[in-house]
């Protein structure tokens, strides 16, 4: 099957493309890409040419050809989520590889990276192998597993990182938990250098955050809920930066949520430390006020913060301090979120709202479309060493077609994900993926 996407506004930062053009997909690969303005200029210079060959697009009648008129739409490299909880194996009542990847594709993602806090934990090559096989059989998009740093994510003993790397893990993380023991974190950073893969750090000093369920401040006091201070995150970022400097390991900071964290990371980058960082749409879209009414769908770890934190996160995205927008898609069962606030699990189902929320940054002039593509496709691919960030001829046909003006209301009941836990219910978003193509397969 061939697909011809016509008259699209193509953005591909790697090739320096930001303009109207056509793309041809054949046998799951990008077969041709052609920019309208360039074609017009070339036609002015040269007499009419026969149909284009290599790298260009041959025109003609073909029954196997599906033509998509993308006039007025953007065509981008498929989005890459480097922080997804697919829950399988073990928590299939929350999500499965099948439902999670279907939700991803609906959200415009063509690649997701599966966090290891499954049951059993992905701390050995059998679990890694299971995830890879299941994703090939049932996944709608590409899935790359992230292995645990420590056995059982207990923070006590390093997992078999080398074997998991050989099996296909693209990074290591104890996400959901920090690695509290600094010596173990040091060893993980040292060891990971051999494979050139990042250690993704969930930065939380659990001595400070213990028992906390929301941001610490006046609101937590008013609601009678135990708070988590910003310093619980910031102290661990400082420690991990020191360890990254000591070891030369590749450190990636997960889900940055505070103004102080942005400042610390900015200064570290200025000093040339080899780190990258991500935030998630909820940290630049809403504040702790969403927790009011004991809304468990707004319970997430790290917690939603204040307006000054939201503003700092946006600034950090704008000036390049924060490299990546990841979803931290954390689906939970409805019954779990119906528990009292203290006992409900943390997490937001994020795959199906991430692009719409992130496009707000473009509408507000915080980011350009090109920067958005960098944060949601190019940078995650570069950090993880995935060859999936471009529409270059010969690449996998992982493409998302986006209508940036289409408005729609967030309705969790319509989510494909099993996780209906969103604090954005009823919000009207502007901009959505209309077609996602994974290795040439069309989802619409
Ligand atoms: O809110 C969260 N939920 N934060 C995490 O770090 C883990 C995640 C989960 O697995 O539910």
Tab-separated table of C-alpha atoms and ligand atoms in Angstrom:
chain	number	residue	atom	x	y	z
A	1	UNK	CA	0.000	0.000	0.000
A	2	UNK	CA	1.226	3.440	-0.930
A	3	UNK	CA	0.160	6.648	0.754
A	4	UNK	CA	0.513	10.072	-0.808
A	5	UNK	CA	0.057	12.939	1.648
A	6	UNK	CA	-0.492	16.092	-0.355
A	7	UNK	CA	-0.207	19.812	0.332
A	8	UNK	CA	0.763	19.387	3.969
A	9	UNK	CA	2.715	21.843	6.083
A	10	UNK	CA	5.662	19.531	6.744
A	11	UNK	CA	7.948	20.124	9.702
A	12	UNK	CA	11.064	18.013	9.931
A	13	UNK	CA	13.739	19.811	11.967
A	14	UNK	CA	16.416	17.281	11.064
A	15	UNK	CA	16.102	18.041	7.355
A	16	UNK	CA	15.432	21.728	7.956
A	17	UNK	CA	11.975	21.416	6.386
A	18	UNK	CA	9.228	23.828	7.445
A	19	UNK	CA	6.897	24.387	4.516
A	20	UNK	CA	4.237	23.032	2.180
A	21	UNK	CA	4.932	19.770	0.395
A	22	UNK	CA	4.026	16.162	-0.368
A	23	UNK	CA	5.177	12.897	1.174
A	24	UNK	CA	5.028	9.441	-0.360
A	25	UNK	CA	4.972	6.337	1.816
A	26	UNK	CA	5.629	2.908	0.380
A	27	UNK	CA	6.039	-0.437	2.146
A	28	UNK	CA	6.156	1.184	5.555
A	29	UNK	CA	8.962	3.581	4.630
A	30	UNK	CA	9.185	7.195	3.547
A	31	UNK	CA	9.735	6.908	-0.176
A	32	UNK	CA	9.733	10.546	-1.205
A	33	UNK	CA	9.400	14.033	0.203
A	34	UNK	CA	9.043	17.112	-1.899
A	35	UNK	CA	8.706	20.757	-0.931
A	36	UNK	CA	6.380	22.878	-3.035
A	37	UNK	CA	8.464	26.033	-3.041
A	38	UNK	CA	11.598	24.138	-4.032
A	39	UNK	CA	9.732	22.353	-6.795
A	40	UNK	CA	8.396	25.643	-8.133
A	41	UNK	CA	11.900	27.144	-8.167
A	42	UNK	CA	13.382	24.094	-9.870
A	43	UNK	CA	10.635	24.100	-12.509
A	44	UNK	CA	11.400	27.741	-13.272
A	45	UNK	CA	15.054	26.888	-13.907
A	46	UNK	CA	14.608	23.665	-15.913
A	47	UNK	CA	12.210	22.511	-18.637
A	48	UNK	CA	9.442	20.014	-17.646
A	49	UNK	CA	10.934	16.795	-16.332
A	50	UNK	CA	9.699	13.193	-16.509
A	51	UNK	CA	8.322	11.824	-13.180
A	52	UNK	CA	10.787	12.106	-10.341
A	53	UNK	CA	12.816	9.125	-9.292
A	54	UNK	CA	14.900	8.437	-6.183
A	55	UNK	CA	13.730	10.529	-3.289
A	56	UNK	CA	11.094	12.311	-5.336
A	57	UNK	CA	7.470	11.409	-5.925
A	58	UNK	CA	6.286	9.711	-9.112
A	59	UNK	CA	2.782	10.776	-10.029
A	60	UNK	CA	0.332	8.520	-11.838
A	61	UNK	CA	-2.726	6.328	-11.394
A	62	UNK	CA	-2.266	3.508	-8.903
A	63	UNK	CA	-5.078	1.470	-7.380
A	64	UNK	CA	-2.925	0.677	-4.372
A	65	UNK	CA	-2.459	4.372	-3.658
A	66	UNK	CA	-4.289	6.158	-0.865
A	67	UNK	CA	-4.142	9.906	-1.326
A	68	UNK	CA	-4.607	12.117	1.720
A	69	UNK	CA	-5.300	15.774	1.063
A	70	UNK	CA	-3.585	17.490	3.986
A	71	UNK	CA	-4.274	21.057	2.904
A	72	UNK	CA	-4.297	23.224	6.044
A	73	UNK	CA	-2.818	20.434	8.174
A	74	UNK	CA	0.629	19.847	9.641
A	75	UNK	CA	2.586	16.683	8.945
A	76	UNK	CA	5.178	15.871	11.586
A	77	UNK	CA	7.478	12.982	12.462
A	78	UNK	CA	5.441	10.626	14.687
A	79	UNK	CA	5.563	11.691	18.331
A	80	UNK	CA	7.780	9.763	20.741
A	81	UNK	CA	6.775	9.380	24.388
A	82	UNK	CA	9.805	8.462	26.458
A	83	UNK	CA	7.752	8.018	29.663
A	84	UNK	CA	4.720	5.712	29.416
A	85	UNK	CA	3.305	3.246	31.921
A	86	UNK	CA	1.807	0.410	29.880
A	87	UNK	CA	1.184	-1.675	33.054
A	88	UNK	CA	1.655	-5.053	31.359
A	89	UNK	CA	2.690	-7.521	32.706
A	90	UNK	CA	0.793	-7.624	35.959
A	91	UNK	CA	-1.601	-4.689	36.040
A	92	UNK	CA	-3.692	-5.469	32.985
A	93	UNK	CA	-6.780	-4.165	34.805
A	94	UNK	CA	-5.222	-0.683	34.521
A	95	UNK	CA	-3.852	-0.924	30.963
A	96	UNK	CA	-2.358	-3.422	28.529
A	97	UNK	CA	0.216	-3.104	25.785
A	98	UNK	CA	-2.690	-3.349	23.332
A	99	UNK	CA	-4.861	-0.617	24.873
A	100	UNK	CA	-1.929	1.628	25.825
A	101	UNK	CA	-0.432	1.634	22.339
A	102	UNK	CA	-3.881	2.149	20.782
A	103	UNK	CA	-4.281	5.194	23.054
A	104	UNK	CA	-0.797	6.349	22.045
A	105	UNK	CA	-1.624	6.222	18.368
A	106	UNK	CA	-4.856	8.128	18.974
A	107	UNK	CA	-2.744	10.762	20.686
A	108	UNK	CA	-0.338	11.064	17.732
A	109	UNK	CA	2.469	8.908	19.162
A	110	UNK	CA	4.175	6.338	16.981
A	111	UNK	CA	6.700	5.262	19.628
A	112	UNK	CA	6.359	4.824	23.383
A	113	UNK	CA	8.880	3.761	26.010
A	114	UNK	CA	7.485	1.459	28.678
A	115	UNK	CA	8.440	2.185	32.280
A	116	UNK	CA	9.457	-0.873	34.306
A	117	UNK	CA	7.116	-0.638	37.342
A	118	UNK	CA	5.118	-3.648	36.189
A	119	UNK	CA	4.533	-6.886	38.095
A	120	UNK	CA	6.984	-8.534	37.857
A	121	UNK	CA	9.191	-5.477	37.514
A	122	UNK	CA	11.122	-5.248	34.247
A	123	UNK	CA	14.414	-5.913	36.010
A	124	UNK	CA	15.502	-8.924	33.949
A	125	UNK	CA	15.712	-9.945	30.325
A	126	UNK	CA	12.694	-12.302	30.445
A	127	UNK	CA	10.355	-9.422	31.232
A	128	UNK	CA	12.070	-7.231	28.636
A	129	UNK	CA	11.653	-9.993	26.065
A	130	UNK	CA	7.986	-10.471	27.035
A	131	UNK	CA	7.230	-6.762	26.509
A	132	UNK	CA	9.002	-6.684	23.151
A	133	UNK	CA	7.220	-9.804	21.887
A	134	UNK	CA	3.804	-8.711	23.129
A	135	UNK	CA	4.265	-5.296	21.525
A	136	UNK	CA	5.138	-6.892	18.185
A	137	UNK	CA	2.023	-9.094	18.402
A	138	UNK	CA	-0.477	-6.609	19.791
A	139	UNK	CA	1.021	-3.125	19.773
A	140	UNK	CA	-0.324	-0.422	17.500
A	141	UNK	CA	2.987	1.463	17.592
A	142	UNK	CA	6.639	0.844	18.415
A	143	UNK	CA	7.391	0.014	22.056
A	144	UNK	CA	10.843	0.278	23.628
A	145	UNK	CA	11.223	-1.076	27.157
A	146	UNK	CA	12.981	0.831	29.909
A	147	UNK	CA	14.656	-1.504	32.398
A	148	UNK	CA	14.757	-1.052	36.157
A	149	UNK	CA	17.940	0.332	37.707
A	150	UNK	CA	17.616	-1.904	40.749
A	151	UNK	CA	16.178	-5.355	41.363
A	152	UNK	CA	12.473	-5.078	42.116
A	153	UNK	CA	12.930	-1.275	42.022
A	154	UNK	CA	13.830	-1.627	45.678
A	155	UNK	CA	16.881	0.600	45.408
A	156	UNK	CA	19.143	-1.991	47.026
A	157	UNK	CA	20.949	-3.953	44.320
A	158	UNK	CA	21.661	-3.124	40.672
A	159	UNK	CA	19.544	-5.035	38.152
A	160	UNK	CA	21.173	-6.931	35.283
A	161	UNK	CA	21.474	-3.816	33.179
A	162	UNK	CA	23.901	-5.241	30.613
A	163	UNK	CA	21.715	-8.234	29.820
A	164	UNK	CA	18.580	-6.087	29.628
A	165	UNK	CA	20.389	-3.657	27.336
A	166	UNK	CA	21.334	-6.546	25.059
A	167	UNK	CA	17.689	-7.656	25.074
A	168	UNK	CA	16.458	-4.229	23.946
A	169	UNK	CA	16.131	-1.808	26.878
A	170	UNK	CA	16.853	1.747	25.748
A	171	UNK	CA	17.245	3.356	29.205
A	172	UNK	CA	17.116	2.494	32.897
A	173	UNK	CA	14.874	3.953	35.580
A	174	UNK	CA	13.263	3.083	38.897
A	175	UNK	CA	10.468	5.509	38.004
A	176	UNK	CA	7.760	5.625	40.622
A	177	UNK	CA	10.567	5.417	43.165
A	178	UNK	CA	13.844	7.267	43.535
A	179	UNK	CA	17.158	5.476	43.992
A	180	UNK	CA	17.768	6.779	47.514
A	181	UNK	CA	21.151	5.121	47.956
A	182	UNK	CA	23.737	7.465	46.400
A	183	UNK	CA	26.322	4.716	45.969
A	184	UNK	CA	23.892	2.624	43.926
A	185	UNK	CA	22.999	5.646	41.814
A	186	UNK	CA	26.698	6.291	41.288
A	187	UNK	CA	27.252	2.702	40.145
A	188	UNK	CA	24.218	2.842	37.824
A	189	UNK	CA	25.550	5.996	36.166
A	190	UNK	CA	29.022	4.478	35.875
A	191	UNK	CA	27.736	1.183	34.507
A	192	UNK	CA	25.365	2.800	31.997
A	193	UNK	CA	28.300	4.570	30.352
A	194	UNK	CA	29.328	1.266	28.814
A	195	UNK	CA	26.060	1.174	26.851
A	196	UNK	CA	25.688	4.929	26.346
A	197	UNK	CA	22.071	4.800	27.540
A	198	UNK	CA	20.502	7.283	29.943
A	199	UNK	CA	19.626	6.762	33.558
A	200	UNK	CA	16.194	8.352	33.981
A	201	UNK	CA	15.909	9.667	37.496
A	202	UNK	CA	12.684	9.979	39.461
A	203	UNK	CA	13.924	12.728	41.747
A	204	UNK	CA	12.291	12.518	45.160
A	205	UNK	CA	13.870	12.542	48.595
A	206	UNK	CA	11.465	10.154	50.291
A	207	UNK	CA	12.531	11.308	53.755
A	208	UNK	CA	11.074	14.692	52.869
A	209	UNK	CA	8.092	13.476	50.879
A	210	UNK	CA	7.070	10.602	53.173
A	211	UNK	CA	3.301	10.488	53.623
A	212	UNK	CA	2.793	13.495	51.321
A	213	UNK	CA	-0.030	13.426	48.815
A	214	UNK	CA	-0.019	16.914	47.263
A	215	UNK	CA	2.130	20.042	47.003
A	216	UNK	CA	3.155	21.487	50.375
A	217	UNK	CA	1.760	24.963	50.973
A	218	UNK	CA	-1.211	26.919	52.185
A	219	UNK	CA	-3.622	24.798	50.166
A	220	UNK	CA	-2.395	21.492	51.613
A	221	UNK	CA	-2.783	23.050	55.055
A	222	UNK	CA	-6.327	24.201	54.268
A	223	UNK	CA	-7.320	20.825	52.859
A	224	UNK	CA	-5.716	18.984	55.758
A	225	UNK	CA	-3.559	16.914	53.418
A	226	UNK	CA	0.120	16.203	54.000
A	227	UNK	CA	2.272	18.140	51.564
A	228	UNK	CA	5.397	17.333	49.554
A	229	UNK	CA	7.806	20.286	49.457
A	230	UNK	CA	9.471	21.310	46.192
A	231	UNK	CA	12.805	20.622	47.901
A	232	UNK	CA	12.076	16.869	47.879
A	233	UNK	CA	12.550	17.043	44.103
A	234	UNK	CA	15.241	19.718	43.993
A	235	UNK	CA	17.580	18.091	46.525
A	236	UNK	CA	17.627	14.860	44.530
A	237	UNK	CA	18.262	16.716	41.280
A	238	UNK	CA	21.271	18.368	42.957
A	239	UNK	CA	22.557	14.987	44.133
A	240	UNK	CA	22.104	13.369	40.744
A	241	UNK	CA	23.821	16.263	39.008
A	242	UNK	CA	26.782	15.833	41.312
A	243	UNK	CA	26.859	12.118	40.529
A	244	UNK	CA	26.547	12.739	36.800
A	245	UNK	CA	29.501	15.103	37.041
A	246	UNK	CA	31.485	12.569	39.058
A	247	UNK	CA	30.800	9.645	36.741
A	248	UNK	CA	30.304	11.225	33.321
A	249	UNK	CA	27.119	9.141	33.049
A	250	UNK	CA	24.162	10.195	30.946
A	251	UNK	CA	21.477	11.540	33.293
A	252	UNK	CA	17.899	12.357	32.296
A	253	UNK	CA	15.637	13.995	34.884
A	254	UNK	CA	12.038	12.750	34.728
A	255	UNK	CA	8.883	14.830	35.260
A	256	UNK	CA	10.331	18.206	36.339
A	257	UNK	CA	7.672	20.076	38.320
A	258	UNK	CA	9.202	23.020	40.204
A	259	UNK	CA	10.670	26.452	39.560
A	260	UNK	CA	13.756	25.522	41.581
A	261	UNK	CA	14.353	22.390	39.503
A	262	UNK	CA	14.278	24.437	36.302
A	263	UNK	CA	16.789	26.889	37.774
A	264	UNK	CA	19.123	24.117	38.968
A	265	UNK	CA	19.042	22.305	35.616
A	266	UNK	CA	19.592	25.552	33.721
A	267	UNK	CA	22.692	26.342	35.780
A	268	UNK	CA	24.029	22.805	35.426
A	269	UNK	CA	23.630	22.907	31.654
A	270	UNK	CA	25.470	26.231	31.597
A	271	UNK	CA	28.341	24.499	33.382
A	272	UNK	CA	28.352	21.863	30.649
A	273	UNK	CA	27.074	18.874	32.648
A	274	UNK	CA	25.775	16.111	30.387
A	275	UNK	CA	22.091	16.104	31.387
A	276	UNK	CA	18.679	16.276	29.815
A	277	UNK	CA	15.278	16.847	31.371
A	278	UNK	CA	11.606	16.329	30.714
A	279	UNK	CA	8.350	17.748	31.981
A	280	UNK	CA	4.765	16.632	31.400
A	281	UNK	CA	1.732	18.548	30.092
A	282	UNK	CA	0.049	18.653	33.522
A	283	UNK	CA	2.999	20.564	35.011
A	284	UNK	CA	2.598	23.431	32.528
A	285	UNK	CA	-1.203	23.348	32.258
A	286	UNK	CA	-2.707	23.230	35.761
A	287	UNK	CA	-1.826	24.004	39.371
A	288	UNK	CA	-2.405	22.443	42.784
A	289	UNK	CA	-5.778	24.228	42.813
A	290	UNK	CA	-7.086	21.336	40.699
A	291	UNK	CA	-6.779	19.151	43.796
A	292	UNK	CA	-9.477	21.220	45.542
A	293	UNK	CA	-12.559	19.129	46.259
A	294	UNK	CA	-10.174	16.220	46.907
A	295	UNK	CA	-10.049	15.457	43.192
A	296	UNK	CA	-8.046	12.230	43.044
A	297	UNK	CA	-7.639	12.598	39.268
A	298	UNK	CA	-5.323	15.510	40.083
A	299	UNK	CA	-3.214	13.354	42.410
A	300	UNK	CA	0.113	12.727	40.723
A	301	UNK	CA	3.725	12.298	41.761
A	302	UNK	CA	5.499	14.721	41.749
A	303	UNK	CA	2.430	16.755	42.698
A	304	UNK	CA	0.880	19.629	40.773
A	305	UNK	CA	2.517	22.829	41.988
A	306	UNK	CA	1.752	26.568	41.887
A	307	UNK	CA	1.385	29.178	39.160
A	308	UNK	CA	4.979	30.362	39.585
A	309	UNK	CA	6.157	26.802	38.983
A	310	UNK	CA	3.938	26.513	35.888
A	311	UNK	CA	5.413	29.771	34.562
A	312	UNK	CA	8.980	28.593	35.249
A	313	UNK	CA	8.355	25.258	33.479
A	314	UNK	CA	7.104	27.138	30.417
A	315	UNK	CA	10.177	29.365	30.497
A	316	UNK	CA	12.374	26.274	30.847
A	317	UNK	CA	10.751	24.740	27.775
A	318	UNK	CA	11.150	27.965	25.842
A	319	UNK	CA	14.830	28.511	26.609
A	320	UNK	CA	15.816	24.858	26.112
A	321	UNK	CA	16.453	23.991	29.773
A	322	UNK	CA	13.760	21.318	29.433
A	323	UNK	CA	14.417	19.147	26.409
A	324	UNK	CA	11.391	16.891	26.305
A	325	UNK	CA	7.639	16.849	26.835
A	326	UNK	CA	6.732	13.325	27.992
A	327	UNK	CA	3.295	12.140	29.097
A	328	UNK	CA	4.045	10.085	32.246
A	329	UNK	CA	0.879	8.290	31.124
A	330	UNK	CA	-0.127	6.574	34.374
A	331	UNK	CA	-3.472	4.828	33.948
A	332	UNK	CA	-5.288	3.587	37.051
A	333	UNK	CA	-8.570	1.771	37.534
A	334	UNK	CA	-11.610	3.908	38.261
A	335	UNK	CA	-12.202	2.110	41.579
A	336	UNK	CA	-8.684	2.942	42.764
A	337	UNK	CA	-9.176	6.634	42.035
A	338	UNK	CA	-12.538	6.510	43.866
A	339	UNK	CA	-10.726	5.929	47.151
A	340	UNK	CA	-10.157	8.764	49.636
A	341	UNK	CA	-7.421	11.186	48.516
A	342	UNK	CA	-4.780	9.862	50.915
A	343	UNK	CA	-5.156	6.326	49.593
A	344	UNK	CA	-5.811	6.828	45.883
A	345	UNK	CA	-2.832	6.031	43.614
A	346	UNK	CA	-0.918	8.858	41.908
A	347	UNK	CA	-1.068	9.276	38.169
A	348	UNK	CA	-2.748	10.852	35.170
A	349	UNK	CA	-3.829	9.134	31.958
A	350	UNK	CA	-1.972	11.372	29.541
A	351	UNK	CA	-1.493	9.907	26.078
A	352	UNK	CA	-4.711	11.223	24.599
A	353	UNK	CA	-4.462	14.808	25.847
A	354	UNK	CA	-0.698	15.431	25.576
A	355	UNK	CA	-0.602	16.894	22.082
A	356	UNK	CA	-3.639	19.147	22.599
A	357	UNK	CA	-2.242	20.499	25.872
A	358	UNK	CA	1.212	20.979	24.358
A	359	UNK	CA	-0.234	22.795	21.355
A	360	UNK	CA	-1.494	25.402	23.842
A	361	UNK	CA	2.173	26.363	24.204
A	362	UNK	CA	2.272	27.063	20.476
A	363	UNK	CA	-1.000	29.016	20.571
A	364	UNK	CA	0.420	31.056	23.497
A	365	UNK	CA	3.716	31.685	21.621
A	366	UNK	CA	5.772	29.861	24.250
A	367	UNK	CA	7.036	27.407	21.606
A	368	UNK	CA	7.132	27.357	17.814
A	369	UNK	CA	5.765	24.294	16.005
A	370	UNK	CA	9.342	23.331	15.217
A	371	UNK	CA	10.295	23.482	18.911
A	372	UNK	CA	7.247	21.394	19.775
A	373	UNK	CA	8.376	18.726	17.303
A	374	UNK	CA	11.838	18.842	18.867
A	375	UNK	CA	10.433	18.311	22.383
A	376	UNK	CA	8.002	15.568	21.383
A	377	UNK	CA	9.959	13.655	18.742
A	378	UNK	CA	13.492	14.757	17.889
A	379	UNK	CA	14.954	15.148	21.392
A	380	UNK	CA	13.481	11.956	22.900
A	381	UNK	CA	14.812	10.008	19.897
A	382	UNK	CA	18.261	11.553	20.284
A	383	UNK	CA	18.403	10.985	24.051
A	384	UNK	CA	17.452	7.327	23.658
A	385	UNK	CA	19.409	6.698	20.465
A	386	UNK	CA	16.294	5.772	18.498
A	387	UNK	CA	16.455	6.281	14.774
A	388	UNK	CA	12.921	7.574	14.579
A	389	UNK	CA	12.880	11.337	14.535
A	390	UNK	CA	12.766	12.256	10.868
A	391	UNK	CA	10.776	11.997	7.650
A	392	UNK	CA	13.963	11.402	5.638
A	393	UNK	CA	13.652	9.087	2.644
A	394	UNK	CA	14.267	5.525	3.805
A	395	UNK	CA	13.063	6.125	7.400
A	396	UNK	CA	10.168	4.198	8.949
A	397	UNK	CA	6.924	5.876	7.891
A	398	UNK	CA	6.050	7.129	11.379
A	399	UNK	CA	4.016	10.227	10.727
A	400	UNK	CA	1.346	12.278	12.444
A	401	UNK	CA	-1.076	14.575	10.634
A	402	UNK	CA	-2.291	17.345	12.923
A	403	UNK	CA	-5.119	19.846	12.697
A	404	UNK	CA	-3.906	22.603	15.015
A	405	UNK	CA	-7.190	24.488	14.887
A	406	UNK	CA	-9.684	21.716	15.561
A	407	UNK	CA	-11.405	22.201	18.926
A	408	UNK	CA	-12.734	19.327	21.006
A	409	UNK	CA	-13.783	18.638	24.558
A	410	UNK	CA	-11.831	16.191	26.704
A	411	UNK	CA	-14.161	13.335	27.638
A	412	UNK	CA	-12.490	10.491	29.499
A	413	UNK	CA	-15.280	8.077	28.622
A	414	UNK	CA	-14.123	8.357	25.018
A	415	UNK	CA	-10.482	7.531	25.846
A	416	UNK	CA	-9.131	4.389	24.266
A	417	UNK	CA	-6.877	3.947	27.300
A	418	UNK	CA	-8.366	1.919	30.122
A	419	UNK	CA	-7.262	4.764	32.387
A	420	UNK	CA	-10.000	7.397	32.506
A	421	UNK	CA	-8.133	9.302	35.225
A	422	UNK	CA	-7.737	12.797	33.833
A	423	UNK	CA	-7.940	16.161	35.600
A	424	UNK	CA	-8.774	17.741	32.210
A	425	UNK	CA	-12.331	16.400	31.906
A	426	UNK	CA	-14.539	18.906	30.087
A	427	UNK	CA	-11.647	21.139	29.011
A	428	UNK	CA	-11.801	22.344	25.418
A	429	UNK	CA	-8.491	21.796	23.624
A	430	UNK	CA	-7.453	23.297	20.324
A	431	UNK	CA	-5.486	20.989	18.079
A	432	UNK	CA	-5.530	17.242	17.608
A	433	UNK	CA	-3.961	14.467	15.566
A	434	UNK	CA	-6.300	13.488	12.750
A	435	UNK	CA	-4.294	10.605	11.280
A	436	UNK	CA	-1.356	8.703	12.747
A	437	UNK	CA	0.731	6.459	10.513
A	438	UNK	CA	2.929	3.820	12.134
A	439	UNK	CA	5.361	2.099	9.781
A	440	UNK	CA	2.939	2.782	6.951
A	441	UNK	CA	-0.176	1.597	8.822
A	442	UNK	CA	-2.906	4.234	8.938
A	443	UNK	CA	-4.871	4.935	12.126
A	444	UNK	CA	-7.661	7.488	11.845
B	1	LIG	O1	2.038	9.853	39.453
B	1	LIG	C1	2.820	8.954	39.154
B	1	LIG	N1	2.367	7.752	38.764
B	1	LIG	N2	4.144	9.168	39.263
B	1	LIG	C2	5.038	8.177	39.115
B	1	LIG	O2	6.217	8.446	39.221
B	1	LIG	C3	4.575	6.803	38.852
B	1	LIG	C4	3.252	6.792	38.220
B	1	LIG	C5	2.592	5.421	38.232
B	1	LIG	O3	3.263	4.438	37.904
B	1	LIG	O4	1.395	5.350	38.529
